[in-house]
XYZ file of C-alpha atoms in Angstrom:
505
model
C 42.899 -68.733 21.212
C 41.024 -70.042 24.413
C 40.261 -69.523 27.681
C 38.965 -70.721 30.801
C 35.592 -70.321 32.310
C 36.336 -72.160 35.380
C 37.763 -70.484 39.065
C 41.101 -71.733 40.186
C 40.496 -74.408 42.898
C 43.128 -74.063 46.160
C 44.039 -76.345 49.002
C 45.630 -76.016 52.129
C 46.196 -77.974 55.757
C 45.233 -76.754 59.336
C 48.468 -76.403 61.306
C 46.614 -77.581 64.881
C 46.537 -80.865 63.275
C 48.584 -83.662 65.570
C 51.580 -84.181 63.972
C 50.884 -87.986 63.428
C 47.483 -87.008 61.558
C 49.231 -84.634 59.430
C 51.504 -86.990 58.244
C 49.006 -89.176 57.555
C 47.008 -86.298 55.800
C 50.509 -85.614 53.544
C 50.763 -89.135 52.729
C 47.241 -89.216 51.431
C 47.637 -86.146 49.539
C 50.295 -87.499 47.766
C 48.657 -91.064 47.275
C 46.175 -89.018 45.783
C 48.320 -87.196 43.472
C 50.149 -90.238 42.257
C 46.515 -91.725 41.796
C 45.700 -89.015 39.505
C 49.150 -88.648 37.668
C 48.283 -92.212 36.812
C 45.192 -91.962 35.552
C 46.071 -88.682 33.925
C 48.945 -90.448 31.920
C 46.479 -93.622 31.095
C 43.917 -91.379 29.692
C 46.643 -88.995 27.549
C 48.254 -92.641 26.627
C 46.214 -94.019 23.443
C 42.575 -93.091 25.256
C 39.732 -95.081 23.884
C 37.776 -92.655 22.054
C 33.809 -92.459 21.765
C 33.079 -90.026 18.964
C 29.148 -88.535 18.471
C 28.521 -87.208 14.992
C 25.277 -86.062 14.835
C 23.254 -84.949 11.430
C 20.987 -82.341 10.914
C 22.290 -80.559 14.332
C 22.596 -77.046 14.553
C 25.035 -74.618 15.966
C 22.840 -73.679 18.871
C 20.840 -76.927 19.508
C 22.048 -77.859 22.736
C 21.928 -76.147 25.907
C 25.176 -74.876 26.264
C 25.482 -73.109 22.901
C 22.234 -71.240 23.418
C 19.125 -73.241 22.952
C 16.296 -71.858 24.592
C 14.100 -74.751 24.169
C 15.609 -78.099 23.493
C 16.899 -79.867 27.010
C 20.585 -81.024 26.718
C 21.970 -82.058 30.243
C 24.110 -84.298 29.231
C 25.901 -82.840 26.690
C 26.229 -79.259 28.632
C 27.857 -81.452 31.381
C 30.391 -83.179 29.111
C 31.177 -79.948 27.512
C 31.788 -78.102 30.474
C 34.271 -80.901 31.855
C 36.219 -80.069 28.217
C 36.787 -77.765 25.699
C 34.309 -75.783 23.994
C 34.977 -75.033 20.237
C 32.943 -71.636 18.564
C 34.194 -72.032 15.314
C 34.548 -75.479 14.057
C 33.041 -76.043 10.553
C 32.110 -79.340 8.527
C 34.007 -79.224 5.303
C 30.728 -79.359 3.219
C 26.657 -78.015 4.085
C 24.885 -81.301 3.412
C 25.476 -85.609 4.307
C 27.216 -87.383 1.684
C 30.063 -85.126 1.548
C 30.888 -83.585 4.806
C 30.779 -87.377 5.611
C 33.265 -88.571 2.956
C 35.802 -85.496 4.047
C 35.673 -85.942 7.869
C 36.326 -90.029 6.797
C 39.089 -89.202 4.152
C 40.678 -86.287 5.793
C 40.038 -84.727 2.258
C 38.676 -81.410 0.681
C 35.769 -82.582 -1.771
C 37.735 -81.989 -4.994
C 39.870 -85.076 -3.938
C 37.446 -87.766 -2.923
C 34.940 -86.214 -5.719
C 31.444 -86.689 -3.434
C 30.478 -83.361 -4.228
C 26.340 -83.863 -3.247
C 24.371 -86.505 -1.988
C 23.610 -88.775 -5.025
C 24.793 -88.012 -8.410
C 21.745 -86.473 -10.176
C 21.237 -82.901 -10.343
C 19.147 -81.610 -7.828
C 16.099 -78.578 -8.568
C 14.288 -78.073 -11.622
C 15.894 -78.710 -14.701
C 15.044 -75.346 -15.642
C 16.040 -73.241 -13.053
C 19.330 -74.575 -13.334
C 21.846 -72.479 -15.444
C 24.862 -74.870 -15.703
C 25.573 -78.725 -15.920
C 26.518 -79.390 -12.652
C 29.433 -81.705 -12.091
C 27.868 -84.979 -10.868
C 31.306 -86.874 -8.753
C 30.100 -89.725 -6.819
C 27.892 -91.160 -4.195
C 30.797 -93.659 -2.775
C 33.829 -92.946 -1.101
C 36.751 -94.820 -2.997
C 38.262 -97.747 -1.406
C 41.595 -96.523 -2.157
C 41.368 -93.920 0.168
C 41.827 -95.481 3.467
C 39.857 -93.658 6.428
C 40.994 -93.196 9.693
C 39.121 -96.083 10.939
C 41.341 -98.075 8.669
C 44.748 -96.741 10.343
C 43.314 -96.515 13.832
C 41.566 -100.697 13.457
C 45.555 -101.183 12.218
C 46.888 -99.867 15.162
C 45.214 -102.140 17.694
C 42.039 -100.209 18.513
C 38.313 -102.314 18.190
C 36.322 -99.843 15.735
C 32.589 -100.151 15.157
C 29.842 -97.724 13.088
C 26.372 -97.208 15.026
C 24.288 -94.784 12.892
C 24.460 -93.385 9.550
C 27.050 -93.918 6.803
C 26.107 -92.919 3.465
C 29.130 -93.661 1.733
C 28.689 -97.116 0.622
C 26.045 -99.967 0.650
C 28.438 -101.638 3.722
C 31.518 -99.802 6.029
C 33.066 -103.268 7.425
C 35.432 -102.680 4.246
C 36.618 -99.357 5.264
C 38.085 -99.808 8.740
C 35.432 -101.271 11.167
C 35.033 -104.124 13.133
C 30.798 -103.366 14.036
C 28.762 -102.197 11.852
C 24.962 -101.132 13.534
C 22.831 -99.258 11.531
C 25.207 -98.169 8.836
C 23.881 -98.452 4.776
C 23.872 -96.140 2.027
C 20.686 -94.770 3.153
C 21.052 -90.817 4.044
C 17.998 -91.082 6.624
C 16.723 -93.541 9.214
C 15.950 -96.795 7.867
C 11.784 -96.527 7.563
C 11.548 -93.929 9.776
C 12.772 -93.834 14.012
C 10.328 -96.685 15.242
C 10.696 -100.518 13.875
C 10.718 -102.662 11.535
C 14.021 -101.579 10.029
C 14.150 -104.157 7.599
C 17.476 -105.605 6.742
C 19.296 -103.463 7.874
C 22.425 -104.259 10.006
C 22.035 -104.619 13.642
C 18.945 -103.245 13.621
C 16.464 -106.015 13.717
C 14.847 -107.774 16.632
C 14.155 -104.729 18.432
C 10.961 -103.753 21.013
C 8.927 -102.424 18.592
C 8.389 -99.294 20.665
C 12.173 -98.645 20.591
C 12.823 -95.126 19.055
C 15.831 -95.775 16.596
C 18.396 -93.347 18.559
C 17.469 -95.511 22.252
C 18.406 -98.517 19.898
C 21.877 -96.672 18.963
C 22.709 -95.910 22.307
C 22.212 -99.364 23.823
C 23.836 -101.212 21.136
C 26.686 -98.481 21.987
C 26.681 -99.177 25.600
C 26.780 -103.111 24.852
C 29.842 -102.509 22.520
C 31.811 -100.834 25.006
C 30.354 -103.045 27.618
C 32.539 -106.151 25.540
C 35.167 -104.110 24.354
C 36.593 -102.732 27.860
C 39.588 -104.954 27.984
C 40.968 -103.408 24.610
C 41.379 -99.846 23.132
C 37.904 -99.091 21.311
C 36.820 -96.234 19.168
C 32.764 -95.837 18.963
C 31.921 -93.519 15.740
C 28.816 -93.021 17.163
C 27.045 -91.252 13.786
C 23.235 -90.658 15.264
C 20.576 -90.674 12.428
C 19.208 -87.341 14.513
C 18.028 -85.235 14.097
C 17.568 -85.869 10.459
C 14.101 -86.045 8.097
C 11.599 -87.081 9.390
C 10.879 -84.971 12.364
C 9.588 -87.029 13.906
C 8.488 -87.410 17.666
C 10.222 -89.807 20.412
C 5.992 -90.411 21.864
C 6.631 -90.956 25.309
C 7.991 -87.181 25.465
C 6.074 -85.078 23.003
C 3.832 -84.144 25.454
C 6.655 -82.587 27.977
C 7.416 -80.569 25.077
C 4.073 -79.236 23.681
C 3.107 -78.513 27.180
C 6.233 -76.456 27.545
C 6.708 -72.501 26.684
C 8.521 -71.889 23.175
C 11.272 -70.081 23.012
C 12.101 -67.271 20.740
C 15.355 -69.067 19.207
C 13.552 -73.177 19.398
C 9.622 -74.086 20.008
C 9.337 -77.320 17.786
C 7.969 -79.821 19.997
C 9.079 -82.981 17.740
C 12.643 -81.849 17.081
C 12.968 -81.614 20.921
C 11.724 -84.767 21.753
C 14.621 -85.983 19.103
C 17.120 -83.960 20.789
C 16.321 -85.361 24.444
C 16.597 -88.693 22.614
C 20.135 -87.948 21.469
C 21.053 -86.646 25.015
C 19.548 -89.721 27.343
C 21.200 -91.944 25.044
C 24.800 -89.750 25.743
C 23.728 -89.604 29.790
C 23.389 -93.567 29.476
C 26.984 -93.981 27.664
C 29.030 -91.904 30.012
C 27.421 -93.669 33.325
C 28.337 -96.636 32.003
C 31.752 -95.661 31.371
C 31.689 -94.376 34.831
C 30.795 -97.945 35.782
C 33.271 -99.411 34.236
C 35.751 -97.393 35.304
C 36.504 -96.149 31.723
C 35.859 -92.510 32.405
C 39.634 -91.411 32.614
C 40.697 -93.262 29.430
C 38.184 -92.236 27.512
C 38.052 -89.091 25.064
C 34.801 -87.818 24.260
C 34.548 -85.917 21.100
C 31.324 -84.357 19.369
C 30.529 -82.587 16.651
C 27.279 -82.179 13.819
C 27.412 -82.852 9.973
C 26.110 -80.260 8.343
C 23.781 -77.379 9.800
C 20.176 -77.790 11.015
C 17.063 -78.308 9.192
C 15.895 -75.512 8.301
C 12.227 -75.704 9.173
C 12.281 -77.166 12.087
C 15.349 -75.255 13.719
C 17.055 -71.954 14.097
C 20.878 -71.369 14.154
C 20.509 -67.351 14.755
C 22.628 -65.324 14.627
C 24.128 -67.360 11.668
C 22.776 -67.033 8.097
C 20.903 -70.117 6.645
C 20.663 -73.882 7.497
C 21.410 -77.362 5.972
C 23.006 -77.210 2.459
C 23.975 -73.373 2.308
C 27.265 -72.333 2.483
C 26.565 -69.251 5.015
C 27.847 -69.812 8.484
C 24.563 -71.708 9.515
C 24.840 -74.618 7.020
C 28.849 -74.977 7.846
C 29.755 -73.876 11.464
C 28.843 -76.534 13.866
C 28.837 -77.134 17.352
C 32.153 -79.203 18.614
C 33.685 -80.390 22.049
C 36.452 -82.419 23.172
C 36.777 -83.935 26.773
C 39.718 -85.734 27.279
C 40.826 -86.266 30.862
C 44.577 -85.744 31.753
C 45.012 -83.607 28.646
C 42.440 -81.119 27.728
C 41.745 -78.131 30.842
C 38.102 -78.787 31.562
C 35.958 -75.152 31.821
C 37.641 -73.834 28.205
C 36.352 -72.428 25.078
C 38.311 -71.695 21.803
C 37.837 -69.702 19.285
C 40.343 -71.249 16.628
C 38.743 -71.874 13.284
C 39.001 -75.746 12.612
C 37.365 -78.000 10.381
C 36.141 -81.808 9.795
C 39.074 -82.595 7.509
C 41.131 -81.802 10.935
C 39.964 -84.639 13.088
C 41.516 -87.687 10.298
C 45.355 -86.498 11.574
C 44.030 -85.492 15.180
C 42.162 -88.983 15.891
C 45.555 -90.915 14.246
C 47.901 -88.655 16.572
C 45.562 -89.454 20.053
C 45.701 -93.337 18.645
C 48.945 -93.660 17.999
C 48.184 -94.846 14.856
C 50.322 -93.775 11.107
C 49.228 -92.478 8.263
C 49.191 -94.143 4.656
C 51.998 -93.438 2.739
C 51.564 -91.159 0.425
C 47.763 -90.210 1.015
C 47.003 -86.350 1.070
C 45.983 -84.938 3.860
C 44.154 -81.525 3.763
C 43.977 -81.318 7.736
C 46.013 -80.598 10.815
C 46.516 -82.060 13.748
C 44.150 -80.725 16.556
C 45.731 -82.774 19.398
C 48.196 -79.184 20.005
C 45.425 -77.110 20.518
C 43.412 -79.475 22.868
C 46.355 -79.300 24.854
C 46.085 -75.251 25.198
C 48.583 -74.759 22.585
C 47.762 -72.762 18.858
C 48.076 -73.447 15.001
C 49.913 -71.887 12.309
C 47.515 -69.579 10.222
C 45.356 -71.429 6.982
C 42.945 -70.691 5.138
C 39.748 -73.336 4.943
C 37.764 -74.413 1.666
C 34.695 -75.341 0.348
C 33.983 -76.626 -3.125
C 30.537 -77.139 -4.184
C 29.847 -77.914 -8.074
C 25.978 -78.626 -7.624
C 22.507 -77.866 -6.872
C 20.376 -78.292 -3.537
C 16.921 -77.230 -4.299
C 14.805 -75.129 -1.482
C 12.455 -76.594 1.149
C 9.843 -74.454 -0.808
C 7.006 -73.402 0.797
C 7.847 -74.617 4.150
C 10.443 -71.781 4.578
C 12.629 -70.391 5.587
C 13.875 -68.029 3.443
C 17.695 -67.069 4.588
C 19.597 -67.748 0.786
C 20.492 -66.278 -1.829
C 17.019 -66.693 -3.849
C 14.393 -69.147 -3.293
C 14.603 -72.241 -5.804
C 17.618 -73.246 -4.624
C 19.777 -73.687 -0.858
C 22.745 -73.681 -2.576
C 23.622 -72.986 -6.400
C 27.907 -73.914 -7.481
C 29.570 -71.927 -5.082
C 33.073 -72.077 -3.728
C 34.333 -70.205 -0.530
C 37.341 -69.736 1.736
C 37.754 -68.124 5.212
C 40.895 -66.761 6.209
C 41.289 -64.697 8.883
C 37.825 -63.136 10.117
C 37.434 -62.951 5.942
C 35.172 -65.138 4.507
C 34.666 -64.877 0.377
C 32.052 -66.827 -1.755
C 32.277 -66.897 -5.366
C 29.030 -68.072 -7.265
C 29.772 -70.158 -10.113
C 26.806 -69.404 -12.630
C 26.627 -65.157 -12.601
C 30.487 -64.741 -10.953
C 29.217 -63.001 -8.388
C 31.609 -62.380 -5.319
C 30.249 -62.261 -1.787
C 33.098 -60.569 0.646
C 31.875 -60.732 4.873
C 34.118 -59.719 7.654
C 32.649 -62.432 10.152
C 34.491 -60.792 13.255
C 32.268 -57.716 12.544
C 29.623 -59.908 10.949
C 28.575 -63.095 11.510
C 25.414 -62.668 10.330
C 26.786 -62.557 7.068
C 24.861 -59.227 6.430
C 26.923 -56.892 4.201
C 28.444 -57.751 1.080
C 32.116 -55.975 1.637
C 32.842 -57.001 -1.817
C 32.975 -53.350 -3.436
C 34.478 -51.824 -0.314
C 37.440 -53.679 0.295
C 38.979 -54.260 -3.002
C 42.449 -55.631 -2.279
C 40.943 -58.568 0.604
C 38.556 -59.043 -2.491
C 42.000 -60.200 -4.660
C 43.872 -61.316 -1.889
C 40.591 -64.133 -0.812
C 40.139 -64.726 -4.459
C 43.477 -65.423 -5.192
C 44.187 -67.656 -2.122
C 41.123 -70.102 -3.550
C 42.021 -69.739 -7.116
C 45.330 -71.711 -5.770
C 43.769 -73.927 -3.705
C 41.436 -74.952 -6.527
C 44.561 -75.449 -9.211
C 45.759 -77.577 -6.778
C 43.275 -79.695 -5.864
C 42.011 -80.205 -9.410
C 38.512 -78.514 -8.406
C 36.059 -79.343 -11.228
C 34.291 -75.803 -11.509
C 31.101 -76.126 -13.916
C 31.154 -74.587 -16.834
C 28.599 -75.868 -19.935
C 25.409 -74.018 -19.754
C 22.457 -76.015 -19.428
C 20.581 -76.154 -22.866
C 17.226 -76.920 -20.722
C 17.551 -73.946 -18.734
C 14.652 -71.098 -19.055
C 15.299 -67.605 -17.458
C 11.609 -66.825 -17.978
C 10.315 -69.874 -15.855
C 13.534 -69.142 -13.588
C 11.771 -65.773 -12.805
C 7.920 -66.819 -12.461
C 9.275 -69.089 -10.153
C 10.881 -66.873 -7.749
C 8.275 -63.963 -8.194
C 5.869 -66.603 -7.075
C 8.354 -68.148 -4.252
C 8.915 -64.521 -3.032
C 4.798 -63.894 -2.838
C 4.294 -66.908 -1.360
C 7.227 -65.865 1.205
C 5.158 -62.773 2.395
C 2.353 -64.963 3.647
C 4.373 -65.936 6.211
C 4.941 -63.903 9.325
């Protein structure tokens, strides 16, 4: 579903014109039309595509999703000129995973990077089960869209975060700036990097995203005679917050708002959003604007302490709407109506068939696929009804003291959990007690009331949906009890969590 939020614009000519100007004034008309069809058909026609994935970034951290603090110009503008997506999800609540499923095109159960590392995350004895461990490195059988899309013709490069493997040259790119198996920025936003790739010999005032951005404005700078695709993956806003200098003080002189009011995760944010203002006027310089498809989208949720997605439940590495809905645009010129929003529920695993459909690129034979192809929709047209999954076989462990406080209990983000939505439904079964959370998201999105007892037969129907879905994906669901586990330190430590949550206001 979507519609516009732009006026219809109208035209007309003034019939005291002389006759020889109005021809002239038709002819131009027309020139201009043909000008446009033109560039409308060489931007629909294999567009170069610059993609922003930012981590850490919450569902209303830019401007025009809500924020009443953090400054987004940029990004309101390029949203506007596309198509505004309110329920796009990542296909997992923290890095290493939602990374290795947007790259794969693949639920979690497939590729098998479940959390970010392999060791079991929390106390050893708050945990109840044995989590299942998977890996911390996408295989290199699976081949990523970057593959396909660098096969097709296109110039690919990294800039930013990667987390799936010490190097991603082997997995489809050309450039690689930035990108390790780190899960943060190398040493912190300000220099030296050390070794890494790309990001050495720079001013050593340089905050780390400014870096990004002009190495991304260089590569599209030599890349303008060829089809390029930029997977512009932004450290930001992730750990540490940490403050961009030379704007801090704009932002602790500023009023708070309600929703946003920390001063170093705006500085960050403004960081992200020059860097996006410098990329599109140099597109505009280049005359690359028309061929060009802009898409962005966020990894995982926000960080909790430092952000707010209200009114969605929890943050980074829960599995309530504000650790997995995410904010997503797509501005393509020539195909997608500028001025709409759409409310169709999508998800990361969607964009490996959607970027090899606006490539013209193919698909490995034989490779699952767990998305669809988006390219319909962005053209105003809808998708068949699904159902969307999330597998989660581990531990994240709370940000403790530091709040805040919106899961389940407080030693952990996120215990073994698997959930599907379908529909407005949205069903979480908890791994270690069984429990079944049941929330109408339509009516709820706050995920406030447990419908579980109340509606009995969605209850099944959810249930049995993601009972399938797990059979055939061969989710691992943990099982073994952990012999190390002790239910009376389990409940000293959230007695004194919860006591320690009343001291804050």
């Amino acid at each position: 579903m979507h519609h516009s939020v732009d006026s219809n614009l109208q035209a007309g000519f003034d019939v005291n014109v002389n006759p020889i100007m109005k021809i002239k004034s038709v002819l131009t008309v027309l020139c201009s039309l043909l000008i446009c069809d033109a560039l409308h058909a060489q931007s629909s026609e294999r567009p170069n595509i610059l993609f922003i994935f930012l981590d850490d970034f919450g569902w209303k951290d830019t401007g025009y999703m809500g924020s009443d603090f953090y400054e987004t110009p940029h990004l309101d503008r390029l949203a506007r000129e596309g198509m505004i997506f309110t329920q796009a999800y990542s296909a997992a609540a923290n890095c290493a995973p939602a990374r290795a499923s947007l790259l794969s095109g693949q639920y979690t159960p497939r590729h098998q990077v479940f959390n970010v590392g392999t060791r079991p995350r929390g106390k050893t004895k708050h945990r109840r089960l044995n989590h299942i461990p998977g890996t911390d490195t996408l295989r290199t059988d699976i081949q990523t869209w970057a593959h396909r899309i660098q096969k097709a013709g296109y110039r690919t490069a990294t800039m930013g975060k990667w987390h799936l493997s010490d190097d991603p040259i082997p997995y489809g790119f050309d450039v690689n700036v930035g990108g390790t198996h780190s899960g943060g920025p190398p040493r912190g936003y300000y220099p030296p990097h050390g070794k890494v790739p790309g990001l050495q010999d720079v001013p050593d005032d340089e905050f780390v995203t400014t870096t990004l951005s002009r190495r991304a404005v260089s590569f599209i700078e030599s890349s303008k005679d060829q089809p390029w695709f930029l997977y512009l993956t932004m450290f930001a806003v992730h750990t540490p917050i940490q403050a961009k200098k030379d704007l801090l003080d704009k932002y602790e002189a500023k009023t708070p708002g309600r929703l946003h009011h920390n001063a170093k995760m705006a500085t960050m944010i403004q960081a992200v959003d020059d860097g996006v203002g410098r990329i599109a006027a140099k597109l505009e310089e280049l005359g690359l604007t028309h061929q060009t498809a802009i898409v962005f989208f966020s990894a995982n949720g926000g960080y909790g302490p430092a952000t707010d997605m209200a009114p969605l439940k929890g943050y980074k590495g829960a599995y309530y709407e504000g650790g997995i809905r995410e904010p997503f645009f797509v501005k393509w010129p020539g195909v997608v109506e500028a001025g709409t929003i759409n409310e169709t529920h999508i998800i990361g695993v969607d964009l490996y068939p959607t970027f090899l459909e606006m490539t013209g690129a193919t698909a490995k034979d034989g490779q699952v696929q767990d998305g669809l192809n988006l390219v319909p929709l962005f053209k105003g047209g809808t998708l068949s009804e699904r159902s969307l999954f999330w597998h989660f076989p581990a531990y994240l462990q709370s940000y403790g003291g530091k709040g805040p406080f919106e899961q389940r209990d407080p030693l952990f983000r996120s215990r073994p959990v698997g959930v599907v939505r379908h529909g407005d439904w949205k069903l979480m079964e908890f791994f270690e007690s069984g429990d079944l959370e049941l929330y109408n998201l339509k009516q709820d999105i706050g995920e406030s009331r447990n419908l579980a007892n109340s509606h009995p037969e969605t209850l099944r129907k959810l249930h049995g949906i993601m009972k399938e879905w797990r059979q055939k994906t061969g989710a691992p669901i943990p099982s073994d009890r952990n012999p190390s586990f002790d239910p009376v330190a389990e409940k000293q430590a959230i007695e004194k969590a919860l006591a320690l949550r009343k001291s804050f206001p």
